[in-house]
CSV table of C-alpha atoms in Angstrom, one decimal:
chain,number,residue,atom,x,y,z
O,1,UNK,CA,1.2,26.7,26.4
O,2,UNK,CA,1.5,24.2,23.3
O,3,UNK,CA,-1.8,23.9,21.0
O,4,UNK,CA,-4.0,20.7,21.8
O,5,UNK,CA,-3.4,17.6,19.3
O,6,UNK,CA,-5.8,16.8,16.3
O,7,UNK,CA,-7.3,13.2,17.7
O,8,UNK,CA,-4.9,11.5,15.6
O,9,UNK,CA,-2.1,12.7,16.7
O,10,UNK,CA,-3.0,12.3,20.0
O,11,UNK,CA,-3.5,8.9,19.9
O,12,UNK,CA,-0.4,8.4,17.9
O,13,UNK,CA,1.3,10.1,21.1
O,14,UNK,CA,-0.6,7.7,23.5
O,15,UNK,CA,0.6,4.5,21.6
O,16,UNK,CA,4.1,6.0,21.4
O,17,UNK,CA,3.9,6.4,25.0
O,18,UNK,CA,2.4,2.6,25.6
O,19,UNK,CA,-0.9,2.6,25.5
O,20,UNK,CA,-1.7,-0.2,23.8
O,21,UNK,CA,-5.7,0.5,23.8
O,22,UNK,CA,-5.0,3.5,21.4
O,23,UNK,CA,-3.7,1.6,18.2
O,24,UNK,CA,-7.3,-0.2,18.0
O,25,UNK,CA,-9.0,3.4,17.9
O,26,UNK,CA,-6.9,4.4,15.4
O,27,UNK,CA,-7.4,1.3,13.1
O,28,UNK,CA,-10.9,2.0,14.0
O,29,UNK,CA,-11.2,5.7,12.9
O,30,UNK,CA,-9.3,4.6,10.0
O,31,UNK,CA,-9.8,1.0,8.4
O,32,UNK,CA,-12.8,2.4,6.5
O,33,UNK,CA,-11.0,4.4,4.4
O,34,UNK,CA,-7.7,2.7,3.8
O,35,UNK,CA,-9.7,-0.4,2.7
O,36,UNK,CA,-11.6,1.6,0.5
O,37,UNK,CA,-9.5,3.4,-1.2
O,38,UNK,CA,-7.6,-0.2,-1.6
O,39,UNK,CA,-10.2,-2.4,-3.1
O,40,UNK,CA,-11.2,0.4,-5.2
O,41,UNK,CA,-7.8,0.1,-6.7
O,42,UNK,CA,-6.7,-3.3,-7.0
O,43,UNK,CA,-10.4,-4.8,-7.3
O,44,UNK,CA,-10.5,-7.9,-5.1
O,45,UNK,CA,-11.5,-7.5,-1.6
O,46,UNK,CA,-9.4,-10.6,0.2
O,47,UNK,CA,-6.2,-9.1,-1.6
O,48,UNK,CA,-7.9,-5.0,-0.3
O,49,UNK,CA,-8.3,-6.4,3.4
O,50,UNK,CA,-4.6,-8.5,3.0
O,51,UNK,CA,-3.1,-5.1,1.9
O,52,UNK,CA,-4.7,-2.9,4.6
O,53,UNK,CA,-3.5,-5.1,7.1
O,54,UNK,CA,0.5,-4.8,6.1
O,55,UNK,CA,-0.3,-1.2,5.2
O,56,UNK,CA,-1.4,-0.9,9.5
O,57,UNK,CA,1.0,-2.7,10.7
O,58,UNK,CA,3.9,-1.2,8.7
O,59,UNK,CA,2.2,1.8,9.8
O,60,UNK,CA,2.5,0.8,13.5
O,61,UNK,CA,5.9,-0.3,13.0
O,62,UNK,CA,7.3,3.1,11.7
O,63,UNK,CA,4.5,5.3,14.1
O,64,UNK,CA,7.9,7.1,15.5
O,65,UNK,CA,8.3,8.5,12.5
O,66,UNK,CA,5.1,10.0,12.3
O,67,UNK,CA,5.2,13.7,12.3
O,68,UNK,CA,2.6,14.9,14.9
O,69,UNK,CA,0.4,17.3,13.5
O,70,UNK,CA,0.4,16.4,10.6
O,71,UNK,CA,-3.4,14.5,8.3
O,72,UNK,CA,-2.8,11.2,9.4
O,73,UNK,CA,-5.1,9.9,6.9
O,74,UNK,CA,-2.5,11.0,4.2
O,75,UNK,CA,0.3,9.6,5.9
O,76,UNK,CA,-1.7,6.4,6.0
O,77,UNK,CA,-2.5,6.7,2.2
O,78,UNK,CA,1.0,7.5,1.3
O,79,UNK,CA,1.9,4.3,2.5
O,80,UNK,CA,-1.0,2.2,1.3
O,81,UNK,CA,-0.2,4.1,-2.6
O,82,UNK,CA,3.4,2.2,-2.1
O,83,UNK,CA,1.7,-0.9,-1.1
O,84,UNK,CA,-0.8,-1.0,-4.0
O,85,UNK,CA,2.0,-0.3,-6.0
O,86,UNK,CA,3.9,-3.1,-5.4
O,87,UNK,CA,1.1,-5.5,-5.1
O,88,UNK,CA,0.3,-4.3,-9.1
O,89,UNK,CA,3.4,-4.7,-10.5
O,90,UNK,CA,4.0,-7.9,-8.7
O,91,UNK,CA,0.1,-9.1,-10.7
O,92,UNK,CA,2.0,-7.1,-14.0
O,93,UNK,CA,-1.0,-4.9,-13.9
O,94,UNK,CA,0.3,-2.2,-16.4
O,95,UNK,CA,0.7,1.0,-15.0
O,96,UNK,CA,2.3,2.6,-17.6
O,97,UNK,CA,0.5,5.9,-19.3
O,98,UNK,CA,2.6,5.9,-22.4
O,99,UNK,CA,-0.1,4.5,-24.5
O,100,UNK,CA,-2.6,6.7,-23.0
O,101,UNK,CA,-4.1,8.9,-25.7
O,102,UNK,CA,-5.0,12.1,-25.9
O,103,UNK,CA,-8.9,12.3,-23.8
O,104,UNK,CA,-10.0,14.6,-25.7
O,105,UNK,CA,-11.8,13.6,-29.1
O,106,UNK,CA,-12.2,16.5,-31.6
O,107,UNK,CA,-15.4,14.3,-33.0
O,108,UNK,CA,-16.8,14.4,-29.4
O,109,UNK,CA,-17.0,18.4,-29.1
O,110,UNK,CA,-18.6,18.9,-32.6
O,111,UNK,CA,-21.6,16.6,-31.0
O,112,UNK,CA,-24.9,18.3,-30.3
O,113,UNK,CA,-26.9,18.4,-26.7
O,114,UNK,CA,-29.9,16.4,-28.3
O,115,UNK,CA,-27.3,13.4,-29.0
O,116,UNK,CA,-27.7,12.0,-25.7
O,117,UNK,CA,-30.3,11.7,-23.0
O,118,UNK,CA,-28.1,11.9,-20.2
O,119,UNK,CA,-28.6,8.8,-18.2
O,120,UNK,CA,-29.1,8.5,-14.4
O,121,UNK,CA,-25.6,8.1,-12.6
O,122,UNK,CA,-26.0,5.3,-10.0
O,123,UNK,CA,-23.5,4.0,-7.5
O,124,UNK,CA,-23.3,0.3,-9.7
O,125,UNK,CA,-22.4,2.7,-12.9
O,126,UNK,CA,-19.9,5.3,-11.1
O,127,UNK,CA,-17.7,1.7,-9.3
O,128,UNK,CA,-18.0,0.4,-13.0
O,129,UNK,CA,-16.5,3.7,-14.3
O,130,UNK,CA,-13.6,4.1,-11.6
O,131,UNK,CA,-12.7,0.6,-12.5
O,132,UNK,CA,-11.9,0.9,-15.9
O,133,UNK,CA,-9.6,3.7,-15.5
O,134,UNK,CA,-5.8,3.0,-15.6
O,135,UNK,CA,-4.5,2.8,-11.9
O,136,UNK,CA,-2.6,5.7,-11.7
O,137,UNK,CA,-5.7,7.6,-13.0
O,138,UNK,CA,-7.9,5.9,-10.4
O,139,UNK,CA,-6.0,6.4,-7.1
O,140,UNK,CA,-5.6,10.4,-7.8
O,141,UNK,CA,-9.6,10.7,-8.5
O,142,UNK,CA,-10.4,8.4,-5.4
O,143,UNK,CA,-8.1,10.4,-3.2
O,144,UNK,CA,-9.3,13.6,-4.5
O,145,UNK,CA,-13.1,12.7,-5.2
O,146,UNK,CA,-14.0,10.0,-2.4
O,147,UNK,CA,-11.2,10.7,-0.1
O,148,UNK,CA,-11.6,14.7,-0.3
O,149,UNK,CA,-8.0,15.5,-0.3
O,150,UNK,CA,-6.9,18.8,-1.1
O,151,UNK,CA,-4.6,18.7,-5.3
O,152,UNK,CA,-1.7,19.6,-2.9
O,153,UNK,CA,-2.6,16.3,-0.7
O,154,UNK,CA,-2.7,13.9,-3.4
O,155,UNK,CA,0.6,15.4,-4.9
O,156,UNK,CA,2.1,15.2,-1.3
O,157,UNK,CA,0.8,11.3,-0.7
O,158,UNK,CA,1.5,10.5,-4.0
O,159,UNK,CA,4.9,11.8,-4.3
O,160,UNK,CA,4.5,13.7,-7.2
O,161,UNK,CA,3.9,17.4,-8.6
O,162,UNK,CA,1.0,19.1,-8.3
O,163,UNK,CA,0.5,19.7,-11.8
O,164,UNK,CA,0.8,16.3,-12.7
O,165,UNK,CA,-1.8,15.2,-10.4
O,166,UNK,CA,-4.1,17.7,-11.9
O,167,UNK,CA,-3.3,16.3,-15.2
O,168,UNK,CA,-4.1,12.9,-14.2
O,169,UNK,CA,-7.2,14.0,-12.7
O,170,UNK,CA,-8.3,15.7,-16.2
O,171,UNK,CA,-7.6,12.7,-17.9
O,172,UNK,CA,-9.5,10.5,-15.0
O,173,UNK,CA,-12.2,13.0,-15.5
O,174,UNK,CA,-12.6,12.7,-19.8
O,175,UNK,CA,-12.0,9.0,-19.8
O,176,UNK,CA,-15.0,8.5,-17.3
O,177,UNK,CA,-17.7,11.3,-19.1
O,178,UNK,CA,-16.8,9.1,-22.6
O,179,UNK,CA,-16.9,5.6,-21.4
O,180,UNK,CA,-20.2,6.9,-19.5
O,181,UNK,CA,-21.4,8.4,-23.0
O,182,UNK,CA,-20.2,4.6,-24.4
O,183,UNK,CA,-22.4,3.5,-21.9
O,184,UNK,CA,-25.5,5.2,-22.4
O,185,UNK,CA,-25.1,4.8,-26.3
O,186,UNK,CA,-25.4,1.1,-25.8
O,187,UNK,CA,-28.1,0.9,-23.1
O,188,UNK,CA,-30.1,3.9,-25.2
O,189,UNK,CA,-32.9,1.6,-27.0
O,190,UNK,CA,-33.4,2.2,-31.0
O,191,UNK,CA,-35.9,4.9,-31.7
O,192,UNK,CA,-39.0,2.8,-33.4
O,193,UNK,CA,-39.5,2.9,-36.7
O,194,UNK,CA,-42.4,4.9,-38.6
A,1,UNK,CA,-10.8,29.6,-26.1
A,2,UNK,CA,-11.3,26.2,-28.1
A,3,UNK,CA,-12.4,23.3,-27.1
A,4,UNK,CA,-9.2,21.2,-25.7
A,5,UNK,CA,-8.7,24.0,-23.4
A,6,UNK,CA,-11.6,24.6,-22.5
A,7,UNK,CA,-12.1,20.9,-21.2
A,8,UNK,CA,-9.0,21.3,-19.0
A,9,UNK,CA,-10.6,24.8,-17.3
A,10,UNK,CA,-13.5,22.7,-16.7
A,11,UNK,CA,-11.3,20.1,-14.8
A,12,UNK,CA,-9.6,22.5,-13.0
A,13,UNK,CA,-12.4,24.7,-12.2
A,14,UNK,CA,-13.6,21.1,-10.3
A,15,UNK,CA,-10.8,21.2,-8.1
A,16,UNK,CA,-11.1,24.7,-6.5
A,17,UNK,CA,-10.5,27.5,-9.1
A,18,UNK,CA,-14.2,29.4,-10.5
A,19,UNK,CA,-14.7,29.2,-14.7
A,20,UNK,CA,-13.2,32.6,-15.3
A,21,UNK,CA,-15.0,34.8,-18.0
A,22,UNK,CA,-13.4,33.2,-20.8
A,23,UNK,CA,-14.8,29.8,-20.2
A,24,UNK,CA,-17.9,31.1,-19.2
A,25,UNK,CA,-18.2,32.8,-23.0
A,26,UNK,CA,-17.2,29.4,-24.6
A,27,UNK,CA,-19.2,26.7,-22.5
A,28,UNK,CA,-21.9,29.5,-24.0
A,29,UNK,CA,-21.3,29.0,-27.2
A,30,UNK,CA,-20.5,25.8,-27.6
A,31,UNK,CA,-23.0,22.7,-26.7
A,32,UNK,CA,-20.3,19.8,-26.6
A,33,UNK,CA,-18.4,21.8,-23.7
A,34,UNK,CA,-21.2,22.9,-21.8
A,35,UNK,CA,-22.5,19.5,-22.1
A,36,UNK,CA,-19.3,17.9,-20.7
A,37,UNK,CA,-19.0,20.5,-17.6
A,38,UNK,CA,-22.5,19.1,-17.1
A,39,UNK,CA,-21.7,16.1,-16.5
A,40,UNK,CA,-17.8,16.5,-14.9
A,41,UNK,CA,-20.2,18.3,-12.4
A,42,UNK,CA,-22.7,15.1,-12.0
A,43,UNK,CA,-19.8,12.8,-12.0
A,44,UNK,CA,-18.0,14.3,-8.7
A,45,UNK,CA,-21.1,14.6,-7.1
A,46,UNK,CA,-21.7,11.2,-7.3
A,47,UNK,CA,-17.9,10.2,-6.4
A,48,UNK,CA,-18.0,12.2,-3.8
A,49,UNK,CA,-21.3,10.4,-2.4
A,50,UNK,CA,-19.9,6.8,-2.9
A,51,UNK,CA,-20.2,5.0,0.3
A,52,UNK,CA,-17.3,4.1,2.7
A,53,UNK,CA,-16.2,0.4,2.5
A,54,UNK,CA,-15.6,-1.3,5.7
A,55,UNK,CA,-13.7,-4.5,5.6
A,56,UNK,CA,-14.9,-7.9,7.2
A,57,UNK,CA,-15.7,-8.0,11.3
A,58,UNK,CA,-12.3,-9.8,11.7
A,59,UNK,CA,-9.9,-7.6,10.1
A,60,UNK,CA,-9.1,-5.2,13.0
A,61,UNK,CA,-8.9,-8.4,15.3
A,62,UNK,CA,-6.4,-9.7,13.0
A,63,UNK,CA,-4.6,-6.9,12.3
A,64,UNK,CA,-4.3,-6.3,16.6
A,65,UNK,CA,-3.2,-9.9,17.0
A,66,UNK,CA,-0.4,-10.0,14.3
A,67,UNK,CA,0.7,-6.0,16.0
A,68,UNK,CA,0.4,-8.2,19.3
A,69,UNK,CA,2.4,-11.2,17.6
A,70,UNK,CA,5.0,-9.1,16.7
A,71,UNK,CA,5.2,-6.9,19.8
A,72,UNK,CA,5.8,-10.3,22.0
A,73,UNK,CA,8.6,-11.7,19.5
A,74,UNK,CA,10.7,-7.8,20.1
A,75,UNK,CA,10.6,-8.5,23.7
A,76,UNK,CA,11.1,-12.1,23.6
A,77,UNK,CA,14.1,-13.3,25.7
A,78,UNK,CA,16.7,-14.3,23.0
A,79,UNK,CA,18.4,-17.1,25.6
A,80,UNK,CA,18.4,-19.7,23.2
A,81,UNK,CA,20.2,-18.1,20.8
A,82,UNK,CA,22.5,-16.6,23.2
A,83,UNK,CA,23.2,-19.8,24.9
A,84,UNK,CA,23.5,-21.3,21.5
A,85,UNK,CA,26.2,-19.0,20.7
A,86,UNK,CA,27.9,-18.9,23.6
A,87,UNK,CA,28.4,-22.9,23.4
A,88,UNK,CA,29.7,-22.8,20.2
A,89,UNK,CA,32.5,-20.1,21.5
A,90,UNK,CA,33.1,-22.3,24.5
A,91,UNK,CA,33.7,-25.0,22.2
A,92,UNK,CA,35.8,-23.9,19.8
A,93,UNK,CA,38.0,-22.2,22.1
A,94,UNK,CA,38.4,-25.4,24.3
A,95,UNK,CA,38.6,-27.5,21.3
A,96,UNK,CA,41.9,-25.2,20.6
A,97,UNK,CA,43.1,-25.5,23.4
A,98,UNK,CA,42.8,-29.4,23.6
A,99,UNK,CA,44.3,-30.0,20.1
A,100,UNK,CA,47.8,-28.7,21.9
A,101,UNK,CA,47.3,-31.6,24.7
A,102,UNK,CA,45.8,-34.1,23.7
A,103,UNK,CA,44.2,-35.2,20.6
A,104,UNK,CA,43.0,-38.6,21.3
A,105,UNK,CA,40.6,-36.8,23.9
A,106,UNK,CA,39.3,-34.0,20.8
A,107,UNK,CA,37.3,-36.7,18.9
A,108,UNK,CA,34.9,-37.3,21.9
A,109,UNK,CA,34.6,-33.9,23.0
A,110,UNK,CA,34.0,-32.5,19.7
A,111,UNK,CA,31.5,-35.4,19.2
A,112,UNK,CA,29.9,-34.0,22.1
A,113,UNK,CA,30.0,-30.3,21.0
A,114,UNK,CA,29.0,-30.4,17.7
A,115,UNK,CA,25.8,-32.3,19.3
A,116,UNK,CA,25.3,-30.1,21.4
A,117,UNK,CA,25.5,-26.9,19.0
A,118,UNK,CA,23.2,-29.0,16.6
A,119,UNK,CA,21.0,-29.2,19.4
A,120,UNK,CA,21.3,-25.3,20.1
A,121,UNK,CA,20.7,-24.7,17.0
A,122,UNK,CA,17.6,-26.6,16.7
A,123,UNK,CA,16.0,-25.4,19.8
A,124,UNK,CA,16.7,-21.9,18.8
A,125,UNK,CA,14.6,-22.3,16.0
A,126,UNK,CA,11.8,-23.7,18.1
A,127,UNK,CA,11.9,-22.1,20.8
A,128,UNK,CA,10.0,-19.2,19.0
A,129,UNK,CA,6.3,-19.4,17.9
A,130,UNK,CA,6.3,-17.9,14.7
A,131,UNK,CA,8.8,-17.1,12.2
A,132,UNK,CA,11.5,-14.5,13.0
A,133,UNK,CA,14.2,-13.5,9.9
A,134,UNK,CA,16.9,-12.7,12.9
A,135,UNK,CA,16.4,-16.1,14.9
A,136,UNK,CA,16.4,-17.9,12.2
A,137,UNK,CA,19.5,-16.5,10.3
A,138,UNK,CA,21.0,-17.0,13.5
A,139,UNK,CA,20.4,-20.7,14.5
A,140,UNK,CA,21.1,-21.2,10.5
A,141,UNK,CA,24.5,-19.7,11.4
A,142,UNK,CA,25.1,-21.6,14.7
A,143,UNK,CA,24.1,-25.3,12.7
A,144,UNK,CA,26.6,-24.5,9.9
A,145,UNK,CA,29.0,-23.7,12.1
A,146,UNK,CA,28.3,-26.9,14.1
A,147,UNK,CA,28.7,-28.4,10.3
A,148,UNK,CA,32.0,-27.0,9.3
A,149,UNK,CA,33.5,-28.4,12.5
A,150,UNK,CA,31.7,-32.0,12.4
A,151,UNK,CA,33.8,-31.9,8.8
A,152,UNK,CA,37.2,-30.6,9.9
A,153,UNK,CA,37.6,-31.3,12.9
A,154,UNK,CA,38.6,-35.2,12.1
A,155,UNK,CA,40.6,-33.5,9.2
A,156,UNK,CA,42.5,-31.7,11.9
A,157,UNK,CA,42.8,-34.4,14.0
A,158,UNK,CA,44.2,-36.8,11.3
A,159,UNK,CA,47.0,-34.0,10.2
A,160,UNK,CA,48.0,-33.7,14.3
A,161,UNK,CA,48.3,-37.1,14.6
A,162,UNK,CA,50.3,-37.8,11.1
A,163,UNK,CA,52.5,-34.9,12.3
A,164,UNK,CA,53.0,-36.4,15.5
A,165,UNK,CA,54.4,-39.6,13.9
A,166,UNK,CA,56.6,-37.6,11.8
């Protein structure tokens, strides 16, 4: 007797099969994320909703070619990273990393705990902080951070090696903590004078 | 351990692995990295609490209607195209066959071909609601080759009937 379907797949067998009811529950279980994950990347929620919709129904098109059993969610975010993707160059956002320096700042570790009161991370601050990071940066953290896919996940939807997801997320990571640190040095108010 | 490394432990000890003993012993020692674990730590708590987006109230309905859209034009009957094409076969084979009998009689039934393949055409392109790449590469083919004969067809006709006098 074969194992029972994750939900996904299930409905992906239903719509294959002709039930037409089953591709609104799957938009349903999934629009939230895919839109997301888009306007967290490109910025601009008209162009994030126009994008979901060709990254659903390209999805629908190809849902032969689904592998049943498989996360659909990554299969899903593999074809919305290509989407993004091509929506950026076609802006000429730069997604180059060539001129991406190094993260780590030798003046930064040589600073003492008392520098800094460590400021209060809110949502507002954290969607300020994703934003500014390059977008090849920002779409490994948000599939690894908000999505909660697995490093072997985001290599897999992403199309590349493991190790250079985890060294995109380190660099994700360093640039945040010092534009965070920028941050709170310029909201910090002067000490008064005696 | 110095510092650079110990900053990529940290970030990988945030995607699964445990700070082994060595960067235990340095975030220890060393205020700047223990700091910075610190907060990698507060940062992916709060990703990881960032709320879920949800687009506007009509983007599943439009998304089901242009899946909908599309699903109607695959199964649409392609009749006008067919027909189209299969006038423009009829014609030029009995337009060949006509030029060997009688060419006074070509220039009114190829009058009456080529408006009928520009009709073809045209209704092929309208007969579908909304655009379609295949249809209308297809009714674009059947109009230029409506086209081609409205501009040698009379050529033909002159060189038959110049040859005839001959």
């Amino acid at each position: 007797m074969s194992e029972p379907l994750d939900p996904d797949s299930d409905l992906v067998r239903r719509c294959l099969a002709g039930d037409e009811s089953c591709y609104a529950a799957l938009l349903e279980r999934h629009q939230g994320r895919i839109y997301s994950f888009l306007l967290r990347l490109v910025g601009d929620g008209h162009e994030a909703e126009d994008l979901a919709q060709v990254v659903f129904l390209k999805a629908f098109r190809s849902l032969a070619s689904f592998e049943l059993g498989r996360p659909f969610h990554s299969w899903l975010f593999a074809i919305a990273h290509h989407a993004a993707l091509d929506f950026l160059r076609a802006r000429k956002t730069d997604l180059s990393l060539d001129h991406d320096e190094d993260p780590i700042d030798p003046a930064d570790a040589s600073d003492g705990p008392e520098r800094l009161a460590e400021t209060a991370l809110d949502g507002a601050l954290v969607e300020r902080l994703i934003a500014a990071l390059p977008p090849l940066y920002r779409e490994a953290l948000l599939l690894r951070h908000i999505e909660g896919l697995s490093v072997t996940d985001v290599a897999a939807t992403l199309g590349i090696p493991e190790g250079t997801v985890k060294i995109r997320l380190f660099r994700a990571r360093e640039l945040m903590r010092r534009k965070w640190e920028a941050f709170e040095k310029d909201e910090t108010p002067e000490a008064p004078r005696p | 351990m110095n510092c650079a490394n110990a900053r990529r432990r940290i970030s990988d000890s945030l995607d699964g692995g445990r700070p082994d003993a060595a960067l235990t012993g340095h975030l220890a020692d060393c205020a700047a990295c223990s700091r910075a674990f610190a907060r990698a730590r507060s940062l992916n708590a709060a990703l990881a609490s960032l709320p879920q987006l949800r687009p506007s109230a009509a983007f599943s309905t439009g998304v089901l209607a242009a899946l909908s859209r599309e699903r109607r034009l695959a199964a649409a009957p392609l009749w006008p195209l067919a027909s189209a094409l299969a006038l423009s076969s009829v014609a030029v084979a009995a337009g060949a066959l006509r030029l060997t009998i009688s060419i006074p009689r070509i220039a009114s039934l190829a009058a009456q071909i080529i408006g009928g393949l520009e009709l073809a055409g045209r209704l092929a392109l309208h007969a579908l609601p909304a655009p379609r790449a295949g249809a209308e590469f297809s009714a674009a083919a059947v109009m230029a080759v409506a086209l081609f004969l409205t501009i040698s067809l009379p050529a033909v006709q002159k060189t038959r009937l110049t040859g005839a006098k001959l």
